[in-house]
mmCIF file of C-alpha atoms in Angstrom:
data_model
loop_
_atom_site.group_PDB
_atom_site.id
_atom_site.type_symbol
_atom_site.label_atom_id
_atom_site.label_comp_id
_atom_site.label_asym_id
_atom_site.label_seq_id
_atom_site.Cartn_x
_atom_site.Cartn_y
_atom_site.Cartn_z
ATOM 1 C CA MET A 1 40.730 -15.696 21.228
ATOM 2 C CA MET A 2 38.637 -15.908 23.255
ATOM 3 C CA SER A 3 34.806 -16.574 21.022
ATOM 4 C CA GLU A 4 36.488 -19.087 19.719
ATOM 5 C CA LYS A 5 37.808 -21.091 22.972
ATOM 6 C CA ILE A 6 34.232 -20.564 23.819
ATOM 7 C CA ILE A 7 32.185 -21.905 21.351
ATOM 8 C CA SER A 8 35.052 -24.863 21.489
ATOM 9 C CA ILE A 9 34.093 -25.273 25.138
ATOM 10 C CA PHE A 10 30.170 -25.109 23.965
ATOM 11 C CA GLY A 11 30.736 -27.866 21.054
ATOM 12 C CA LEU A 12 32.550 -29.847 23.745
ATOM 13 C CA ILE A 13 29.857 -30.139 25.848
ATOM 14 C CA PHE A 14 27.726 -30.385 24.573
ATOM 15 C CA VAL A 15 28.843 -30.948 19.690
ATOM 16 C CA THR A 16 30.828 -33.448 19.964
ATOM 17 C CA SER A 17 30.140 -35.622 24.170
ATOM 18 C CA TYR A 18 26.414 -35.986 21.736
ATOM 19 C CA VAL A 19 28.680 -37.210 18.915
ATOM 20 C CA ALA A 20 30.425 -39.430 21.060
ATOM 21 C CA LYS A 21 28.078 -40.969 22.847
ATOM 22 C CA TYR A 22 26.008 -41.963 19.122
ATOM 23 C CA VAL A 23 28.713 -43.686 17.728
ATOM 24 C CA GLY A 24 29.696 -45.116 20.702
ATOM 25 C CA PRO A 25 33.510 -45.174 22.079
ATOM 26 C CA ASN A 26 34.761 -47.755 19.334
ATOM 27 C CA ILE A 27 34.626 -45.877 16.756
ATOM 28 C CA TYR A 28 35.490 -42.567 18.656
ATOM 29 C CA GLY A 29 38.577 -44.146 18.861
ATOM 30 C CA GLN A 30 39.463 -44.373 15.630
ATOM 31 C CA ILE A 31 38.668 -40.751 14.960
ATOM 32 C CA ALA A 32 40.844 -39.830 17.879
ATOM 33 C CA PHE A 33 43.450 -42.349 16.758
ATOM 34 C CA ALA A 34 43.552 -40.898 12.727
ATOM 35 C CA THR A 35 43.647 -37.482 13.751
ATOM 36 C CA SER A 36 46.989 -38.174 15.853
ATOM 37 C CA LEU A 37 48.677 -39.512 13.715
ATOM 38 C CA PHE A 38 48.065 -37.028 11.231
ATOM 39 C CA GLN A 39 48.266 -34.205 13.151
ATOM 40 C CA ILE A 40 52.037 -35.148 14.049
ATOM 41 C CA VAL A 41 52.816 -35.402 9.711
ATOM 42 C CA GLN A 42 51.127 -32.147 9.154
ATOM 43 C CA ILE A 43 54.081 -30.650 12.253
ATOM 44 C CA VAL A 44 57.309 -33.001 10.106
ATOM 45 C CA SER A 45 55.849 -31.746 6.890
ATOM 46 C CA GLN A 46 55.903 -27.879 7.435
ATOM 47 C CA MET A 47 59.530 -28.856 10.140
ATOM 48 C CA GLY A 48 59.163 -25.465 11.581
ATOM 49 C CA SER A 49 57.856 -23.367 8.384
ATOM 50 C CA ASP A 50 55.513 -21.015 11.244
ATOM 51 C CA VAL A 51 58.329 -19.168 12.668
ATOM 52 C CA ILE A 52 60.181 -19.137 10.280
ATOM 53 C CA ILE A 53 57.816 -17.025 8.236
ATOM 54 C CA PHE A 54 56.708 -14.948 11.570
ATOM 55 C CA LYS A 55 60.458 -13.379 11.746
ATOM 56 C CA ARG A 56 60.643 -13.055 8.187
ATOM 57 C CA LEU A 57 57.242 -11.331 8.191
ATOM 58 C CA SER A 58 58.217 -9.507 10.483
ATOM 59 C CA LYS A 59 61.766 -7.925 9.603
ATOM 60 C CA ASN A 60 60.819 -7.746 5.565
ATOM 61 C CA ASN A 61 56.579 -7.899 4.832
ATOM 62 C CA SER A 62 57.867 -8.765 0.508
ATOM 63 C CA SER A 63 60.101 -10.898 1.441
ATOM 64 C CA GLY A 64 57.387 -13.139 4.594
ATOM 65 C CA ILE A 65 55.304 -13.524 1.917
ATOM 66 C CA LYS A 66 57.158 -14.284 -1.386
ATOM 67 C CA LEU A 67 57.981 -16.953 1.096
ATOM 68 C CA ILE A 68 54.894 -18.028 2.026
ATOM 69 C CA ASN A 69 53.819 -18.894 -1.327
ATOM 70 C CA GLU A 70 57.342 -19.539 -2.647
ATOM 71 C CA THR A 71 57.393 -22.717 0.336
ATOM 72 C CA SER A 72 53.405 -24.394 -0.373
ATOM 73 C CA PHE A 73 54.810 -26.709 -2.604
ATOM 74 C CA ILE A 74 58.209 -28.378 -0.176
ATOM 75 C CA ARG A 75 55.250 -29.008 2.766
ATOM 76 C CA GLY A 76 53.119 -30.697 0.027
ATOM 77 C CA VAL A 77 55.211 -32.670 -1.186
ATOM 78 C CA VAL A 78 56.397 -33.652 2.153
ATOM 79 C CA TYR A 79 53.277 -34.281 3.802
ATOM 80 C CA ILE A 80 52.536 -36.658 1.140
ATOM 81 C CA PHE A 81 55.086 -38.547 0.767
ATOM 82 C CA ILE A 82 54.641 -39.168 4.586
ATOM 83 C CA SER A 83 51.021 -39.723 4.399
ATOM 84 C CA ILE A 84 50.793 -42.250 1.046
ATOM 85 C CA PRO A 85 52.135 -45.364 2.977
ATOM 86 C CA ILE A 86 50.374 -44.742 6.445
ATOM 87 C CA VAL A 87 47.202 -44.725 4.048
ATOM 88 C CA PHE A 88 48.440 -47.749 1.951
ATOM 89 C CA TRP A 89 49.234 -49.505 5.287
ATOM 90 C CA SER A 90 44.945 -48.325 6.012
ATOM 91 C CA ILE A 91 43.954 -50.057 3.040
ATOM 92 C CA GLU A 92 44.356 -53.821 4.922
ATOM 93 C CA SER A 93 42.384 -52.196 7.748
ATOM 94 C CA GLU A 94 39.318 -54.784 8.471
ATOM 95 C CA ASN A 95 37.245 -52.169 9.265
ATOM 96 C CA ASN A 96 35.598 -49.755 6.716
ATOM 97 C CA TYR A 97 35.320 -47.235 9.040
ATOM 98 C CA SER A 98 39.187 -47.134 10.224
ATOM 99 C CA LEU A 99 39.964 -46.178 6.569
ATOM 100 C CA TYR A 100 37.595 -43.364 6.442
ATOM 101 C CA PHE A 101 38.589 -41.661 8.715
ATOM 102 C CA ILE A 102 42.045 -42.481 8.235
ATOM 103 C CA VAL A 103 41.900 -40.382 5.089
ATOM 104 C CA ALA A 104 39.675 -37.652 6.623
ATOM 105 C CA CYS A 105 41.786 -36.826 8.775
ATOM 106 C CA CYS A 106 44.676 -37.742 6.279
ATOM 107 C CA LEU A 107 43.284 -34.790 3.833
ATOM 108 C CA SER A 108 41.856 -32.758 6.353
ATOM 109 C CA CYS A 109 44.960 -32.491 7.699
ATOM 110 C CA PHE A 110 46.853 -32.036 4.690
ATOM 111 C CA PHE A 111 45.117 -28.297 3.922
ATOM 112 C CA THR A 112 46.163 -27.041 7.680
ATOM 113 C CA SER A 113 49.513 -27.617 6.937
ATOM 114 C CA LEU A 114 49.778 -25.618 3.138
ATOM 115 C CA ASP A 115 48.618 -23.355 5.762
ATOM 116 C CA VAL A 116 50.531 -20.576 7.241
ATOM 117 C CA TYR A 117 48.340 -18.189 5.862
ATOM 118 C CA SER A 118 47.258 -18.055 9.521
ATOM 119 C CA VAL A 119 50.398 -16.586 10.328
ATOM 120 C CA TYR A 120 50.590 -13.920 7.736
ATOM 121 C CA TYR A 121 47.916 -12.676 9.863
ATOM 122 C CA ASP A 122 49.128 -12.878 13.126
ATOM 123 C CA ALA A 123 52.509 -11.979 11.992
ATOM 124 C CA ARG A 124 50.671 -8.592 11.079
ATOM 125 C CA LEU A 125 48.945 -8.192 13.700
ATOM 126 C CA GLU A 126 45.534 -8.796 12.087
ATOM 127 C CA SER A 127 45.325 -12.221 14.285
ATOM 128 C CA LYS A 128 40.719 -10.559 13.963
ATOM 129 C CA LYS A 129 41.055 -11.850 10.825
ATOM 130 C CA ASN A 130 42.069 -16.018 11.454
ATOM 131 C CA VAL A 131 39.924 -15.817 14.706
ATOM 132 C CA PHE A 132 36.683 -14.922 12.262
ATOM 133 C CA VAL A 133 37.808 -17.625 9.830
ATOM 134 C CA ASN A 134 38.297 -19.786 12.477
ATOM 135 C CA VAL A 135 35.613 -19.993 14.472
ATOM 136 C CA LEU A 136 33.650 -19.487 11.431
ATOM 137 C CA GLY A 137 34.602 -23.140 10.445
ATOM 138 C CA LEU A 138 34.015 -24.411 13.937
ATOM 139 C CA ILE A 139 30.033 -22.945 14.091
ATOM 140 C CA VAL A 140 29.775 -24.881 10.703
ATOM 141 C CA SER A 141 31.839 -28.060 11.938
ATOM 142 C CA LEU A 142 29.731 -28.318 15.074
ATOM 143 C CA PHE A 143 26.372 -28.460 13.391
ATOM 144 C CA LEU A 144 27.340 -30.663 10.688
ATOM 145 C CA ARG A 145 28.795 -33.292 13.778
ATOM 146 C CA TRP A 146 25.204 -32.192 14.888
ATOM 147 C CA GLY A 147 23.371 -32.790 12.664
ATOM 148 C CA ILE A 148 24.328 -36.548 11.737
ATOM 149 C CA ALA A 149 24.569 -38.241 15.142
ATOM 150 C CA VAL A 150 20.232 -36.768 15.254
ATOM 151 C CA PHE A 151 19.221 -37.888 12.450
ATOM 152 C CA LYS A 152 21.633 -40.682 13.248
ATOM 153 C CA LEU A 153 22.970 -41.233 10.015
ATOM 154 C CA ASP A 154 26.584 -43.551 8.369
ATOM 155 C CA PRO A 155 28.613 -42.718 11.577
ATOM 156 C CA VAL A 156 31.186 -42.685 8.119
ATOM 157 C CA PHE A 157 29.121 -38.854 6.585
ATOM 158 C CA LEU A 158 31.327 -37.798 10.116
ATOM 159 C CA SER A 159 34.315 -37.418 7.557
ATOM 160 C CA ILE A 160 32.643 -35.328 6.356
ATOM 161 C CA PRO A 161 33.106 -32.467 8.846
ATOM 162 C CA ILE A 162 36.305 -33.474 9.248
ATOM 163 C CA ILE A 163 37.377 -33.004 6.847
ATOM 164 C CA PHE A 164 35.726 -29.982 6.196
ATOM 165 C CA THR A 165 37.328 -28.882 9.522
ATOM 166 C CA GLY A 166 41.202 -27.603 7.845
ATOM 167 C CA MET A 167 39.532 -27.385 4.386
ATOM 168 C CA PHE A 168 37.439 -24.427 4.826
ATOM 169 C CA PRO A 169 40.305 -22.039 7.359
ATOM 170 C CA TYR A 170 42.558 -22.969 4.884
ATOM 171 C CA PHE A 171 41.243 -22.236 1.371
ATOM 172 C CA PHE A 172 39.241 -19.077 2.973
ATOM 173 C CA ARG A 173 42.085 -16.723 4.014
ATOM 174 C CA MET A 174 43.804 -18.982 1.231
ATOM 175 C CA TYR A 175 41.208 -16.275 -0.864
ATOM 176 C CA LEU A 176 41.547 -13.418 1.693
ATOM 177 C CA PHE A 177 45.534 -12.912 1.179
ATOM 178 C CA ARG A 178 45.130 -13.798 -2.786
ATOM 179 C CA LYS A 179 42.563 -11.268 -3.005
ATOM 180 C CA ASN A 180 45.155 -8.248 -1.243
ATOM 181 C CA LEU A 181 47.989 -9.215 -2.008
ATOM 182 C CA GLY A 182 47.359 -10.337 -5.656
ATOM 183 C CA ILE A 183 51.604 -11.801 -5.410
ATOM 184 C CA ARG A 184 51.772 -14.858 -7.069
ATOM 185 C CA ALA A 185 54.733 -17.245 -7.561
ATOM 186 C CA SER A 186 58.285 -16.148 -9.210
ATOM 187 C CA ASN A 187 60.460 -17.998 -11.546
ATOM 188 C CA LYS A 188 61.914 -22.151 -10.624
ATOM 189 C CA LYS A 189 65.536 -20.177 -9.950
ATOM 190 C CA ASN A 190 63.628 -18.343 -6.226
ATOM 191 C CA LYS A 191 61.537 -21.313 -5.893
ATOM 192 C CA PHE A 192 63.788 -23.336 -4.720
ATOM 193 C CA LYS A 193 65.907 -20.292 -3.337
ATOM 194 C CA TYR A 194 63.533 -20.224 -0.892
ATOM 195 C CA ILE A 195 63.207 -24.120 -0.550
ATOM 196 C CA ARG A 196 66.337 -23.532 0.691
ATOM 197 C CA PHE A 197 66.288 -21.359 3.248
ATOM 198 C CA LEU A 198 63.051 -23.025 4.815
ATOM 199 C CA ILE A 199 65.101 -26.284 4.949
ATOM 200 C CA ALA A 200 68.414 -24.213 6.277
ATOM 201 C CA SER A 201 66.126 -21.986 9.050
ATOM 202 C CA GLY A 202 63.014 -24.764 9.796
ATOM 203 C CA SER A 203 66.349 -27.396 10.506
ATOM 204 C CA SER A 204 67.157 -26.197 14.222
ATOM 205 C CA PHE A 205 63.409 -26.649 14.897
ATOM 206 C CA VAL A 206 62.410 -29.716 13.070
ATOM 207 C CA ILE A 207 63.292 -31.797 16.164
ATOM 208 C CA SER A 208 61.552 -29.941 18.523
ATOM 209 C CA SER A 209 58.227 -29.777 17.610
ATOM 210 C CA ILE A 210 58.513 -33.240 16.712
ATOM 211 C CA SER A 211 59.526 -34.536 19.557
ATOM 212 C CA VAL A 212 56.616 -31.859 21.256
ATOM 213 C CA ALA A 213 53.964 -32.926 18.734
ATOM 214 C CA ILE A 214 54.707 -37.191 19.251
ATOM 215 C CA TYR A 215 54.786 -36.778 23.177
ATOM 216 C CA THR A 216 51.910 -34.885 23.547
ATOM 217 C CA ARG A 217 50.194 -37.510 21.674
ATOM 218 C CA VAL A 218 52.200 -41.100 22.686
ATOM 219 C CA SER A 219 49.924 -42.067 25.701
ATOM 220 C CA LEU A 220 47.346 -41.667 22.424
ATOM 221 C CA LEU A 221 48.525 -43.924 19.612
ATOM 222 C CA LEU A 222 50.027 -46.467 22.039
ATOM 223 C CA LEU A 223 46.647 -47.068 23.531
ATOM 224 C CA GLY A 224 45.349 -47.121 21.382
ATOM 225 C CA PHE A 225 47.889 -49.257 19.491
ATOM 226 C CA PHE A 226 47.842 -51.989 22.631
ATOM 227 C CA CYS A 227 44.462 -51.622 24.310
ATOM 228 C CA GLY A 228 41.949 -50.774 20.960
ATOM 229 C CA SER A 229 39.553 -48.731 19.824
ATOM 230 C CA SER A 230 37.017 -48.434 21.940
ATOM 231 C CA LEU A 231 39.674 -47.980 24.522
ATOM 232 C CA LEU A 232 40.751 -45.191 23.744
ATOM 233 C CA GLY A 233 38.025 -43.443 22.526
ATOM 234 C CA ILE A 234 37.363 -43.397 26.319
ATOM 235 C CA TYR A 235 40.596 -42.106 26.728
ATOM 236 C CA SER A 236 40.770 -39.649 24.572
ATOM 237 C CA VAL A 237 36.869 -38.100 25.443
ATOM 238 C CA ALA A 238 39.416 -37.727 29.689
ATOM 239 C CA VAL A 239 42.296 -35.430 27.476
ATOM 240 C CA SER A 240 39.719 -33.434 25.755
ATOM 241 C CA LEU A 241 37.924 -33.008 29.527
ATOM 242 C CA ALA A 242 40.889 -31.945 31.532
ATOM 243 C CA THR A 243 42.993 -30.327 28.754
ATOM 244 C CA SER A 244 39.819 -27.928 28.114
ATOM 245 C CA TRP A 245 40.232 -25.500 30.586
ATOM 246 C CA ILE A 246 44.795 -25.182 29.562
ATOM 247 C CA PHE A 247 43.059 -21.845 27.452
ATOM 248 C CA VAL A 248 41.794 -19.813 30.518
ATOM 249 C CA CYS A 249 45.920 -20.794 32.037
ATOM 250 C CA ASN A 250 47.721 -19.206 28.654
ATOM 251 C CA SER A 251 45.841 -16.101 28.806
ATOM 252 C CA PHE A 252 47.608 -15.049 32.489
ATOM 253 C CA ILE A 253 50.783 -16.392 31.697
ATOM 254 C CA THR A 254 50.429 -15.107 27.894
ATOM 255 C CA SER A 255 49.594 -11.698 28.932
ATOM 256 C CA ASN A 256 52.087 -11.205 31.999
ATOM 257 C CA LEU A 257 55.099 -12.753 29.120
ATOM 258 C CA PRO A 258 55.837 -8.765 28.327
ATOM 259 C CA SER A 259 56.528 -7.938 32.261
ATOM 260 C CA ILE A 260 58.391 -11.082 32.690
ATOM 261 C CA PHE A 261 60.831 -11.234 29.243
ATOM 262 C CA SER A 262 61.491 -7.128 29.736
ATOM 263 C CA SER A 263 63.220 -7.976 33.151
ATOM 264 C CA ASN A 264 66.875 -7.191 33.116
ATOM 265 C CA ASN A 265 66.726 -8.019 36.988
ATOM 266 C CA GLU A 266 66.712 -11.706 37.648
ATOM 267 C CA LEU A 267 64.925 -11.560 41.237
ATOM 268 C CA GLU A 268 62.255 -9.284 40.391
ATOM 269 C CA THR A 269 62.296 -12.344 37.658
ATOM 270 C CA ILE A 270 61.574 -14.858 39.557
ATOM 271 C CA LYS A 271 59.201 -12.833 41.740
ATOM 272 C CA ILE A 272 57.212 -12.609 38.538
ATOM 273 C CA THR A 273 56.908 -15.499 37.594
ATOM 274 C CA ALA A 274 56.398 -16.944 41.152
ATOM 275 C CA LYS A 275 53.545 -15.222 41.287
ATOM 276 C CA LEU A 276 51.938 -16.517 37.893
ATOM 277 C CA ASN A 277 53.369 -20.133 39.085
ATOM 278 C CA ILE A 278 50.970 -19.113 42.161
ATOM 279 C CA LEU A 279 47.546 -17.968 40.581
ATOM 280 C CA VAL A 280 47.689 -20.592 37.312
ATOM 281 C CA ILE A 281 48.417 -23.265 40.484
ATOM 282 C CA LEU A 282 44.773 -21.784 42.419
ATOM 283 C CA ILE A 283 42.504 -22.133 39.294
ATOM 284 C CA GLY A 284 44.593 -25.940 38.492
ATOM 285 C CA CYS A 285 43.302 -26.145 42.102
ATOM 286 C CA VAL A 286 39.586 -25.254 41.365
ATOM 287 C CA VAL A 287 39.526 -27.441 38.996
ATOM 288 C CA ILE A 288 40.105 -30.611 40.441
ATOM 289 C CA SER A 289 38.427 -30.249 42.681
ATOM 290 C CA PHE A 290 35.599 -29.980 40.400
ATOM 291 C CA ALA A 291 37.050 -33.250 38.664
ATOM 292 C CA ILE A 292 36.588 -34.523 41.760
ATOM 293 C CA ILE A 293 33.326 -33.926 42.821
ATOM 294 C CA GLY A 294 31.174 -33.486 40.285
ATOM 295 C CA GLY A 295 33.615 -35.156 37.071
ATOM 296 C CA HIS A 296 31.624 -38.423 36.956
ATOM 297 C CA TYR A 297 28.456 -37.428 36.626
ATOM 298 C CA GLY A 298 29.117 -34.768 34.206
ATOM 299 C CA ILE A 299 30.658 -37.395 32.486
ATOM 300 C CA SER A 300 27.882 -39.946 32.686
ATOM 301 C CA LEU A 301 25.575 -37.183 32.033
ATOM 302 C CA LEU A 302 26.834 -35.904 29.181
ATOM 303 C CA TYR A 303 29.208 -38.857 27.569
ATOM 304 C CA GLY A 304 26.572 -41.813 28.716
ATOM 305 C CA LYS A 305 27.146 -44.853 30.819
ATOM 306 C CA ASP A 306 29.795 -46.085 28.140
ATOM 307 C CA TYR A 307 31.801 -43.150 29.506
ATOM 308 C CA VAL A 308 32.290 -43.798 32.661
ATOM 309 C CA LEU A 309 35.484 -44.810 32.802
ATOM 310 C CA ALA A 310 36.817 -42.492 31.621
ATOM 311 C CA TYR A 311 36.580 -40.152 34.756
ATOM 312 C CA THR A 312 40.288 -41.647 36.896
ATOM 313 C CA PRO A 313 41.479 -40.871 33.906
ATOM 314 C CA PHE A 314 40.173 -37.512 34.064
ATOM 315 C CA VAL A 315 41.303 -37.046 37.193
ATOM 316 C CA ILE A 316 44.292 -37.521 36.585
ATOM 317 C CA LEU A 317 44.309 -35.766 33.414
ATOM 318 C CA CYS A 318 43.633 -32.480 34.783
ATOM 319 C CA ALA A 319 46.533 -32.512 37.468
ATOM 320 C CA ALA A 320 49.080 -33.242 34.483
ATOM 321 C CA THR A 321 47.695 -30.535 32.162
ATOM 322 C CA LEU A 322 48.456 -28.244 35.545
ATOM 323 C CA PHE A 323 52.094 -29.478 34.955
ATOM 324 C CA SER A 324 52.367 -28.701 31.658
ATOM 325 C CA SER A 325 50.779 -24.931 32.383
ATOM 326 C CA LEU A 326 54.172 -25.151 34.862
ATOM 327 C CA GLY A 327 56.260 -25.979 32.863
ATOM 328 C CA THR A 328 54.940 -23.498 29.323
ATOM 329 C CA ILE A 329 55.543 -20.601 32.427
ATOM 330 C CA ALA A 330 59.147 -22.374 33.207
ATOM 331 C CA SER A 331 59.961 -22.500 29.306
ATOM 332 C CA ARG A 332 59.638 -19.008 29.320
ATOM 333 C CA PHE A 333 61.532 -18.425 31.618
ATOM 334 C CA ILE A 334 64.456 -20.472 29.414
ATOM 335 C CA ALA A 335 63.731 -18.200 26.680
ATOM 336 C CA LYS A 336 64.144 -15.695 28.525
ATOM 337 C CA TYR A 337 67.419 -16.329 29.506
ATOM 338 C CA SER A 338 68.066 -17.409 25.537
ATOM 339 C CA GLY A 339 67.541 -21.442 26.544
ATOM 340 C CA TYR A 340 66.286 -21.997 23.129
ATOM 341 C CA SER A 341 68.788 -24.935 22.241
ATOM 342 C CA TYR A 342 67.953 -26.774 25.468
ATOM 343 C CA LEU A 343 64.149 -26.302 25.035
ATOM 344 C CA SER A 344 65.415 -28.251 21.690
ATOM 345 C CA LYS A 345 67.572 -31.336 23.393
ATOM 346 C CA LYS A 346 65.012 -30.949 26.272
ATOM 347 C CA ALA A 347 62.108 -31.493 23.901
ATOM 348 C CA PHE A 348 63.522 -34.625 22.401
ATOM 349 C CA CYS A 349 64.322 -36.515 25.997
ATOM 350 C CA VAL A 350 60.939 -36.125 26.888
ATOM 351 C CA LEU A 351 60.082 -38.173 23.985
ATOM 352 C CA ILE A 352 62.424 -40.688 24.868
ATOM 353 C CA LEU A 353 61.024 -40.633 29.108
ATOM 354 C CA SER A 354 56.939 -40.947 27.520
ATOM 355 C CA ILE A 355 57.471 -42.886 25.368
ATOM 356 C CA MET A 356 59.434 -45.850 28.274
ATOM 357 C CA LEU A 357 56.288 -44.168 30.847
ATOM 358 C CA ASN A 358 53.481 -45.018 28.587
ATOM 359 C CA VAL A 359 55.008 -48.126 27.290
ATOM 360 C CA ILE A 360 55.371 -49.621 30.763
ATOM 361 C CA PHE A 361 52.799 -47.924 33.268
ATOM 362 C CA ILE A 362 50.126 -48.976 29.552
ATOM 363 C CA ASN A 363 50.254 -52.869 29.445
ATOM 364 C CA LEU A 364 50.368 -52.513 33.932
ATOM 365 C CA TRP A 365 47.312 -50.292 34.516
ATOM 366 C CA GLY A 366 45.836 -50.377 29.942
ATOM 367 C CA ILE A 367 43.906 -46.539 30.437
ATOM 368 C CA ILE A 368 44.677 -45.175 33.890
ATOM 369 C CA GLY A 369 48.669 -46.020 33.442
ATOM 370 C CA ALA A 370 48.252 -44.219 29.910
ATOM 371 C CA ALA A 371 46.953 -40.398 31.788
ATOM 372 C CA ILE A 372 49.606 -41.742 34.538
ATOM 373 C CA ALA A 373 52.717 -41.975 32.491
ATOM 374 C CA THR A 374 51.046 -38.579 30.996
ATOM 375 C CA LEU A 375 50.948 -37.190 34.198
ATOM 376 C CA ALA A 376 54.968 -38.727 34.970
ATOM 377 C CA THR A 377 55.588 -37.378 32.070
ATOM 378 C CA GLU A 378 54.514 -33.443 32.601
ATOM 379 C CA PHE A 379 56.177 -33.868 36.221
ATOM 380 C CA ILE A 380 59.547 -34.850 35.440
ATOM 381 C CA SER A 381 59.641 -32.830 32.335
ATOM 382 C CA LEU A 382 58.391 -28.845 35.100
ATOM 383 C CA THR A 383 60.691 -30.186 37.569
ATOM 384 C CA LEU A 384 64.202 -33.039 36.577
ATOM 385 C CA LEU A 385 64.871 -31.772 32.998
ATOM 386 C CA ASN A 386 64.308 -27.509 34.244
ATOM 387 C CA TYR A 387 66.777 -27.509 37.037
ATOM 388 C CA LEU A 388 69.636 -28.629 34.837
ATOM 389 C CA PHE A 389 69.042 -25.604 32.990
ATOM 390 C CA LYS A 390 71.892 -22.137 33.685
ATOM 391 C CA GLY A 391 72.924 -24.349 37.092
ATOM 392 C CA GLY A 392 69.084 -24.315 38.676
ATOM 393 C CA ILE A 393 67.371 -21.445 37.708
ATOM 394 C CA VAL A 394 64.325 -23.296 38.054
ATOM 395 C CA LEU A 395 64.533 -24.554 40.724
ATOM 396 C CA LYS A 396 65.673 -20.976 42.658
ATOM 397 C CA LEU A 397 61.622 -20.145 40.919
ATOM 398 C CA HIS A 398 59.596 -22.971 41.586
ATOM 399 C CA ALA A 399 61.732 -23.142 45.430
ATOM 400 C CA TYR A 400 61.127 -18.987 45.716
ATOM 401 C CA LYS A 401 57.830 -19.989 44.277
ATOM 402 C CA ILE A 402 56.611 -22.768 48.226
ATOM 403 C CA PHE A 403 58.152 -19.739 50.275
ATOM 404 C CA TYR A 404 57.441 -16.738 48.581
ATOM 405 C CA ARG A 405 55.276 -14.408 50.873
ATOM 406 C CA GLY A 406 54.379 -11.001 49.419
#
């Protein structure tokens, strides 16, 4: 996992920045818009199947494998059904590049929507296979992007690594899966039985998954809609840089989850979680300080003068990333007390809030408004919307964090 993140950051710093400098903010923004759009379609088409399949595999491996095989069809159908209108709408676009990137992202996310084989390896505690496939695909994709920029090929060739990013992991994992297990789809009766099970079981996860998928991309989509591809390209650079360090916080959060969930004492749980909050805040403060001091120079050096407007949103979004990490801790804390239904309803409320704030702030302040809207959404999600749960137990957690001394 760590190797994958390190390669991703290396690619972001050297390869992605080089490509972004070569194609310019306009084309880079078109790619960002298309990617965000079809990532949402991808999550909708999966219908919560990743959670359902993981649970089924944990309890009954054979049944879980059959569920993977039998439900691929419905995921593909849902994805195609939603994607076709988007692609046809894009055909009307005056910019040919946009259409190429729309189709490329559509194909890439189509393969990713079908790729639930990664869930199988995670559930079977064989995540090293996922890491190997992801790292190999990432390296090849970065190499292709770098080659296109170095040899100054037509930017339309970037469609190739975009498609490869989703296609390679899917076919590689599918090959390993079928080679080792050799299980094939059974009769139509069983296929429809598993499809009905997926729809019935996944419905409770769909609204929450869709809400999270959209609200985390609202600023990108609305900025592209209101302000055009160039500003979107600049903003997407700010987003990529501002969220590149979140894996550090996530690693600490993941390593502390067992002690949080195993504790049977409420005060002890609050104490452990408060310590984790403090650690994440310290990491965030260090990152934000570096962003303020060296962000402008770093963006200018890596991405060029066309992207220097990303500096202010970058700093603001670093703070938003900190709140997001703290929000992840709060969500796990709520899950400890079986607040899954609350989290699902909260996700929908956050989506509505995010849309409202982005529409207002983007129209007022453009690219900076999008960053402020994201920051405000993450802060309200972390605080007010969490404080309503179980008599304000998250408020107690945050108060304990403030006054914690040992």
